[in-house]
mmCIF file of C-alpha atoms in Angstrom:
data_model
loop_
_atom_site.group_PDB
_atom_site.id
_atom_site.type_symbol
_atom_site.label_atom_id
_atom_site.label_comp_id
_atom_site.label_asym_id
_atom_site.label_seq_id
_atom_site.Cartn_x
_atom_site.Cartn_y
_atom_site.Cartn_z
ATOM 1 C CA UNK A 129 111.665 133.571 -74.927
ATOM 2 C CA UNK A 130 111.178 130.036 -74.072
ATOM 3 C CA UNK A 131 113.249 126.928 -75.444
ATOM 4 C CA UNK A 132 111.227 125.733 -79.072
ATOM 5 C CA UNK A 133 108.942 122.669 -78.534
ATOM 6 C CA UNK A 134 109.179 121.706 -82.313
ATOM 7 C CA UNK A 135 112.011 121.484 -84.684
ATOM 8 C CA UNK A 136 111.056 121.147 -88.240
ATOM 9 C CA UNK A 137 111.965 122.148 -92.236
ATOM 10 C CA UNK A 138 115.533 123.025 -90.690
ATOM 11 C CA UNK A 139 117.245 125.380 -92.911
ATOM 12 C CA UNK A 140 120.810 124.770 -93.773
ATOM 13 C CA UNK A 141 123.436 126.888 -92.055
ATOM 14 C CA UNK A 142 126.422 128.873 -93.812
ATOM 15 C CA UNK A 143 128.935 126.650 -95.810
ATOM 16 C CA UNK A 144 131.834 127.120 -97.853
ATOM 17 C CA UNK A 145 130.669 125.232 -100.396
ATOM 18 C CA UNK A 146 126.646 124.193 -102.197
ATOM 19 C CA UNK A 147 124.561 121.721 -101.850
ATOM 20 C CA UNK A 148 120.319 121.254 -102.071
ATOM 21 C CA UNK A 149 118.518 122.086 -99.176
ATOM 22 C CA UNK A 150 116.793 119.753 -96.713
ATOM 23 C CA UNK A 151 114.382 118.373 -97.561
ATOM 24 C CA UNK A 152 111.715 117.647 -94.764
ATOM 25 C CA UNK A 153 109.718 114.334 -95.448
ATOM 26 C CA UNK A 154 108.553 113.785 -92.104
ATOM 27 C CA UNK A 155 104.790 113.756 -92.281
ATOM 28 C CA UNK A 156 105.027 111.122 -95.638
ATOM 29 C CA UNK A 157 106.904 108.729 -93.701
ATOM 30 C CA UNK A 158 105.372 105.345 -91.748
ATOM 31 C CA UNK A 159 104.978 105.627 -87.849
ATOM 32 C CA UNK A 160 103.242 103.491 -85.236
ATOM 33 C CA UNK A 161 100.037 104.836 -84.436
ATOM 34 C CA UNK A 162 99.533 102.689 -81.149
ATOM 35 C CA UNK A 163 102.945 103.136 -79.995
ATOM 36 C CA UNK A 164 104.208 106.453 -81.021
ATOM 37 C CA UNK A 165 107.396 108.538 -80.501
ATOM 38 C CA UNK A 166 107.776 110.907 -77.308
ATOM 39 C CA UNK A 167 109.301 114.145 -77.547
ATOM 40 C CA UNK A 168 112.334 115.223 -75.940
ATOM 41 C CA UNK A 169 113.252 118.934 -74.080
ATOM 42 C CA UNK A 170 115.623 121.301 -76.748
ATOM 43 C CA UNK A 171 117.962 121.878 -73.388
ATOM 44 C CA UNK A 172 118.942 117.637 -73.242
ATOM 45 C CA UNK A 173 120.149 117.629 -77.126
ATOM 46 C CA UNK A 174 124.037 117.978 -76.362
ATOM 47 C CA UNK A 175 125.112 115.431 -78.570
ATOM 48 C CA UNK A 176 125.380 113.483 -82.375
ATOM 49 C CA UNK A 177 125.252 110.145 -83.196
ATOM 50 C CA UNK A 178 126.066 109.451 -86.832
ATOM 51 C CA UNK A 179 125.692 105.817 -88.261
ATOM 52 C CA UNK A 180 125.276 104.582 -91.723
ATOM 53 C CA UNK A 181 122.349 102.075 -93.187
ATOM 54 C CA UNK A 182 124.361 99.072 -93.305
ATOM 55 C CA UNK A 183 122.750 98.354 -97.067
ATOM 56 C CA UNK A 184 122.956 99.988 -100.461
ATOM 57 C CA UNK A 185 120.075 101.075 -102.073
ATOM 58 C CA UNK A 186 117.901 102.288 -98.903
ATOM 59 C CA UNK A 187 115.524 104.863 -98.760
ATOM 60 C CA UNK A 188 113.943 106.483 -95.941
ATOM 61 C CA UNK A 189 110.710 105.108 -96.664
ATOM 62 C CA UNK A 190 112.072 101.537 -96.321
ATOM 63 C CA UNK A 191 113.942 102.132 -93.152
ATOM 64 C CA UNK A 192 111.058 103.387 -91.772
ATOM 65 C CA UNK A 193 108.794 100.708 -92.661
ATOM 66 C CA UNK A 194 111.409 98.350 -91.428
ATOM 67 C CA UNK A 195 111.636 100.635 -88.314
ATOM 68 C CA UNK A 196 108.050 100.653 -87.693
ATOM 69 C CA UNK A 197 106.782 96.882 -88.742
ATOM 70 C CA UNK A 198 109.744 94.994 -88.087
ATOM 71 C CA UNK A 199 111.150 96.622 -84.420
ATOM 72 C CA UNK A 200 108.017 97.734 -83.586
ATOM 73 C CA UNK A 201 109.303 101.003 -82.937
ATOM 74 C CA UNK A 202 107.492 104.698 -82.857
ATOM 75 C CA UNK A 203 108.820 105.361 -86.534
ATOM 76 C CA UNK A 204 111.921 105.668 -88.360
ATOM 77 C CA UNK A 205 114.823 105.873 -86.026
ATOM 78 C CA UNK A 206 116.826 108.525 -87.476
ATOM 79 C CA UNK A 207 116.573 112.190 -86.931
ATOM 80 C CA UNK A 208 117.977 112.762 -90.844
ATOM 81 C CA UNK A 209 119.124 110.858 -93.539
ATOM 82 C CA UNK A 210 121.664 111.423 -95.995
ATOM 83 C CA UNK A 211 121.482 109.536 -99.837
ATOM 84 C CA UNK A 212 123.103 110.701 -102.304
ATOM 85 C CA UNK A 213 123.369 114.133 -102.801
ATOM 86 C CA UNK A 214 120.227 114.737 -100.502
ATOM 87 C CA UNK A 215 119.550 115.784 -97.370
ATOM 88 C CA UNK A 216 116.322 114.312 -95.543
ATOM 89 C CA UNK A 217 114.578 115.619 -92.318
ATOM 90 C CA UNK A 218 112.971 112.319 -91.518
ATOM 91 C CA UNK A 219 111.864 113.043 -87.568
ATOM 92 C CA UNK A 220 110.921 116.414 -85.402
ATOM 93 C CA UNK A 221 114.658 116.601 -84.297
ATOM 94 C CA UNK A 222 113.033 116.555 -80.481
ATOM 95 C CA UNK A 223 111.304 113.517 -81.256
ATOM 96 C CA UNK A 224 112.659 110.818 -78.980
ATOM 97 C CA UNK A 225 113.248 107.762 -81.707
ATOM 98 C CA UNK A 226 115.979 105.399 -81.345
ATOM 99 C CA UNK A 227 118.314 104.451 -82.919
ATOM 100 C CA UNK A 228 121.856 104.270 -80.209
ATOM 101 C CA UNK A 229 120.613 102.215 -77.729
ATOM 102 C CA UNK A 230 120.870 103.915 -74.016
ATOM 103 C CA UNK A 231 121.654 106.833 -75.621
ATOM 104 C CA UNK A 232 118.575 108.602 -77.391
ATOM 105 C CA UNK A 233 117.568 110.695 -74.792
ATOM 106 C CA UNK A 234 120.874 113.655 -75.655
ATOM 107 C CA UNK A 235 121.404 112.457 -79.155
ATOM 108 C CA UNK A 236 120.560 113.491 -82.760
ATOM 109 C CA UNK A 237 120.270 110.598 -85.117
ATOM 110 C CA UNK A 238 121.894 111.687 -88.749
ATOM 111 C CA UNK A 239 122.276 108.283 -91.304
ATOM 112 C CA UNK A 240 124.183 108.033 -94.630
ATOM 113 C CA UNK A 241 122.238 105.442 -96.662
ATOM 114 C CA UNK A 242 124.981 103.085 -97.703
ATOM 115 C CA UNK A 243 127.012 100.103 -96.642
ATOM 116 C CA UNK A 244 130.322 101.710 -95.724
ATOM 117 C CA UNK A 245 131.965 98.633 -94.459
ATOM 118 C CA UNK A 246 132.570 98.097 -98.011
ATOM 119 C CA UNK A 247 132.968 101.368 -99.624
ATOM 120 C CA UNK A 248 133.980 104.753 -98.580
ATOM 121 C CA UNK A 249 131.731 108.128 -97.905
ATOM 122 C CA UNK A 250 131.493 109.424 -101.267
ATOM 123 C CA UNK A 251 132.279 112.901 -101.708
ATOM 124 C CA UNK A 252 128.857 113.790 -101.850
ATOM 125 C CA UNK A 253 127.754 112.217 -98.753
ATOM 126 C CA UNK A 254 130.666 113.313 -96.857
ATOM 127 C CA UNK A 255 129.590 116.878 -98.055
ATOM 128 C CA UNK A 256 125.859 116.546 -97.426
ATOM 129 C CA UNK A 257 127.299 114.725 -93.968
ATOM 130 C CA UNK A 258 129.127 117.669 -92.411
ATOM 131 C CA UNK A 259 126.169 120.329 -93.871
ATOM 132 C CA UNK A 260 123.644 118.138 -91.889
ATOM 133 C CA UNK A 261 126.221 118.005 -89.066
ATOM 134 C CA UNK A 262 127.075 121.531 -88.939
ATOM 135 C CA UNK A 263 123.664 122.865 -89.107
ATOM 136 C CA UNK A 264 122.369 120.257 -85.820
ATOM 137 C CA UNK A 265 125.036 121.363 -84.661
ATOM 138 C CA UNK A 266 124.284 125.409 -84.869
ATOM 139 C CA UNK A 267 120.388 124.956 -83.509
ATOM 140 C CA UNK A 268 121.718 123.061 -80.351
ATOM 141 C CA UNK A 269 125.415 124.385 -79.893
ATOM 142 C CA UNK A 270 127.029 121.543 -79.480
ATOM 143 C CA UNK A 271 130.673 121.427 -79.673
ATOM 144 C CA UNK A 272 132.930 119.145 -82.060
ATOM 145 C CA UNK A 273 133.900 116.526 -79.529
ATOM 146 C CA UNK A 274 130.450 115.701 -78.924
ATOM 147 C CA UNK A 275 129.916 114.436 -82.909
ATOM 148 C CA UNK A 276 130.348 110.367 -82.014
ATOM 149 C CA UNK A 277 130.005 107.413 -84.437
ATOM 150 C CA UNK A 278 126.938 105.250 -82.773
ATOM 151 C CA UNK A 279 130.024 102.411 -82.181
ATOM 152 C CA UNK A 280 131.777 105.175 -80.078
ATOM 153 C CA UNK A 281 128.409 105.631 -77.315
ATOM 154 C CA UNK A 282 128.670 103.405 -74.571
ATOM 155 C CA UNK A 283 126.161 100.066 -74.686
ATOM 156 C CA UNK A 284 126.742 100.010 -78.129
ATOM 157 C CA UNK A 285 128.558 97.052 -79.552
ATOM 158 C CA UNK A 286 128.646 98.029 -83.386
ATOM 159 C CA UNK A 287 130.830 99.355 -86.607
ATOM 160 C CA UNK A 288 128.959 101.733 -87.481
ATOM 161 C CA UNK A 289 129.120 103.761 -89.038
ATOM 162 C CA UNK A 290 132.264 102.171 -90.546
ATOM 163 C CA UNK A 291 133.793 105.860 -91.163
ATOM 164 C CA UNK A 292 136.501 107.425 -88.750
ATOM 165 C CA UNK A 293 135.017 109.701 -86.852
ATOM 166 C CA UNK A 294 138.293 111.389 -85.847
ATOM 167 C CA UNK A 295 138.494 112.463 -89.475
ATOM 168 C CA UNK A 296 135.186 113.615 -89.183
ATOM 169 C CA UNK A 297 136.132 115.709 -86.249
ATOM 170 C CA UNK A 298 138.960 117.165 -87.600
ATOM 171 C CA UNK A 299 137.311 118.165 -90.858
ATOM 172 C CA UNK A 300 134.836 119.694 -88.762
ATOM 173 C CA UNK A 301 136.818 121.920 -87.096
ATOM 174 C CA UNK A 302 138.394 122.953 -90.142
ATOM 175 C CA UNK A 303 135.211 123.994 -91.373
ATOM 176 C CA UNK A 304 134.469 125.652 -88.209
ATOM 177 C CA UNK A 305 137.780 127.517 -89.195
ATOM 178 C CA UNK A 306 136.651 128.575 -92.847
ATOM 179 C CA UNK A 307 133.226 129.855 -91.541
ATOM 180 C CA UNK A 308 134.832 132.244 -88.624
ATOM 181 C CA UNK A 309 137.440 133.546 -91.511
ATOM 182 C CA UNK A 310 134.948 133.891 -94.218
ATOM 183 C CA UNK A 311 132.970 136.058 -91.517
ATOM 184 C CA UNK A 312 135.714 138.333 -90.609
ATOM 185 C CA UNK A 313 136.393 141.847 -91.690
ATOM 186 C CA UNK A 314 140.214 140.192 -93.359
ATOM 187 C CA UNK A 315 137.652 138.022 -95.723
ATOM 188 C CA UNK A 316 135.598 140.888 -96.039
ATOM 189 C CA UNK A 317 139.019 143.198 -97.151
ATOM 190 C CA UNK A 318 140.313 140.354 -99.502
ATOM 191 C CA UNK A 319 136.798 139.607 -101.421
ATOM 192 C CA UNK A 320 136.551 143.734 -102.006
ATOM 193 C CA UNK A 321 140.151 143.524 -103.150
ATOM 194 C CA UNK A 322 139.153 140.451 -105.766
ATOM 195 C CA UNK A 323 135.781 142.459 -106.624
ATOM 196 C CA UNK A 324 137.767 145.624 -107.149
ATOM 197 C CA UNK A 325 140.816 143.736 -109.385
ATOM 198 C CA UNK A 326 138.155 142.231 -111.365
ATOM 199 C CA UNK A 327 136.426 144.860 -112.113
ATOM 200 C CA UNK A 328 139.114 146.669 -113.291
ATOM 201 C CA UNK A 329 140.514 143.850 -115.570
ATOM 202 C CA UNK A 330 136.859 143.570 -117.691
ATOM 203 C CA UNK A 331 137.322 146.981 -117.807
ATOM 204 C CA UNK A 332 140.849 146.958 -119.489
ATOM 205 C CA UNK A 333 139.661 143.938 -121.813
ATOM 206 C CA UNK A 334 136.805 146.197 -123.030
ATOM 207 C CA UNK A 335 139.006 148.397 -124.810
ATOM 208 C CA UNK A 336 139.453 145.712 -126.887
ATOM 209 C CA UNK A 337 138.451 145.311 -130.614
ATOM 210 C CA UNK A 338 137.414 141.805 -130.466
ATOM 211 C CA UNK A 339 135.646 139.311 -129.235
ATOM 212 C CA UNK A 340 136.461 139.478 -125.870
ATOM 213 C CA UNK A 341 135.781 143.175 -125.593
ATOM 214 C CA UNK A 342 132.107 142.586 -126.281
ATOM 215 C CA UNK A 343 131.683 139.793 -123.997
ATOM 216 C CA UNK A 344 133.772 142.128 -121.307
ATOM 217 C CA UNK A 345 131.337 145.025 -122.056
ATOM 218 C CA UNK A 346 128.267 142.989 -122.210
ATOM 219 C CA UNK A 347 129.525 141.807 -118.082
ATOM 220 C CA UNK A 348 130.060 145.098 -116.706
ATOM 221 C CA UNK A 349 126.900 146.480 -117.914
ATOM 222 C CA UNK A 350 124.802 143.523 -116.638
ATOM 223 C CA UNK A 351 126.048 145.203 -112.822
ATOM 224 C CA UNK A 352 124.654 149.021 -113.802
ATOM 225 C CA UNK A 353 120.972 147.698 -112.247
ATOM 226 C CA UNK A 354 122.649 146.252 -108.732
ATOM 227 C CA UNK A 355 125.241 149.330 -108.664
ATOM 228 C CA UNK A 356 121.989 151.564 -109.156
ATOM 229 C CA UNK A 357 119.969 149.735 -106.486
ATOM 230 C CA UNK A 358 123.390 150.320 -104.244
ATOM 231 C CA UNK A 359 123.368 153.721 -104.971
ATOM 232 C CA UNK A 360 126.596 153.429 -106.357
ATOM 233 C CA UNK A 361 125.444 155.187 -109.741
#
């Protein structure tokens, strides 16, 4: 089976923790007609660039119009973009665009809209960051150390993205960490365990003559239809 020729409506991988899903706006976004984006081969995308907007108050609409009628360029320059709680797809991730000069050819583009020379990464963002992150990450492989800040590429004499990077790193790997343990059969053991204790303490409350005995009862009977479909009943 051959490498894909198209990446788009990327699905969010496994997290530890929730957040909306991508949202793909590629097609409703400005692009140069006469001077469009190439496309790139899946095997050269090895690495990340992350950057931030520089302004407060972006959307991906405007940085691609900006993108488009003020550089000239094929469209917007990022691959994704982050505001708020939201994750955008705003390119074919194997669409050549720029946006880390010299270095588009290996990179994925992925922008937090926001000034963060003057603020920090909300916790939001910084969530919605590492899911985008992660999940580039899981289509093309590619390891921790190559997730750079666009002022860490060489040829590139910026701030951005005005976040430490090594602090990105290192919560990446943590998560890396979370996601093998919540895998193995230890995680597996210990949720059973939690399931099992639970189970057995709205069982205990049910014996009850109050309150909290009907609410217990009412619990453990909503699970009779998914022990059923089990064949655990």
């Amino acid at each position: 089976m051959g490498s894909p020729t198209t990446l788009r409506a990327i699905q969010l991988v496994q997290l530890p923790y929730s957040i909306k899903p991508i949202l793909d706006i590629t097609d409703s976004l400005l692009t140069h007609s006469a001077n469009p984006y190439k496309m790139r081969q899946f095997e050269n995308i090895t690495h990340i660039s992350v950057h931030h907007s520089a302004v407060e108050g972006g959307t991906p609409q405007g940085y691609a119009r900006s993108h488009v009628n003020t550089n000239g360029w094929g469209g917007i320059g990022y691959h994704i973009v982050i505001k708020g709680d939201q994750i955008y797809q705003t390119n074919d991730l194997l669409t050549f665009s720029y946006h880390t000069s010299s270095n588009n050819g290996y990179t994925v583009g992925i922008s937090v809209s926001g000034d963060m020379s003057k603020r920090n990464l909300t916790s939001q963002e910084r969530e919605c960051l590492y899911a985008a992150i992660m999940t580039v990450r899981s289509i093309f492989n590619i390891p921790v150390e190559n997730v750079m800040g666009h002022n860490e590429y060489p040829n590139n004499n910026t701030a951005c993205p005005c976040i430490s990077m090594n602090q990105v790193r290192a919560d990446l790997k943590d998560l890396d960490m979370k996601l093998k343990y919540m895998g193995s059969s230890d995680s597996r053991r210990k949720s059973a365990y939690t399931i099992a204790n639970q189970i057995l303490y709205m069982y205990n409350l049910a014996q009850g003559n109050d309150g909290n005995a009907e609410w217990a009862l009412n619990k453990m009977i909503q699970l009779e239809p998914k022990m059923k479909e089990l064949g655990l009943l």
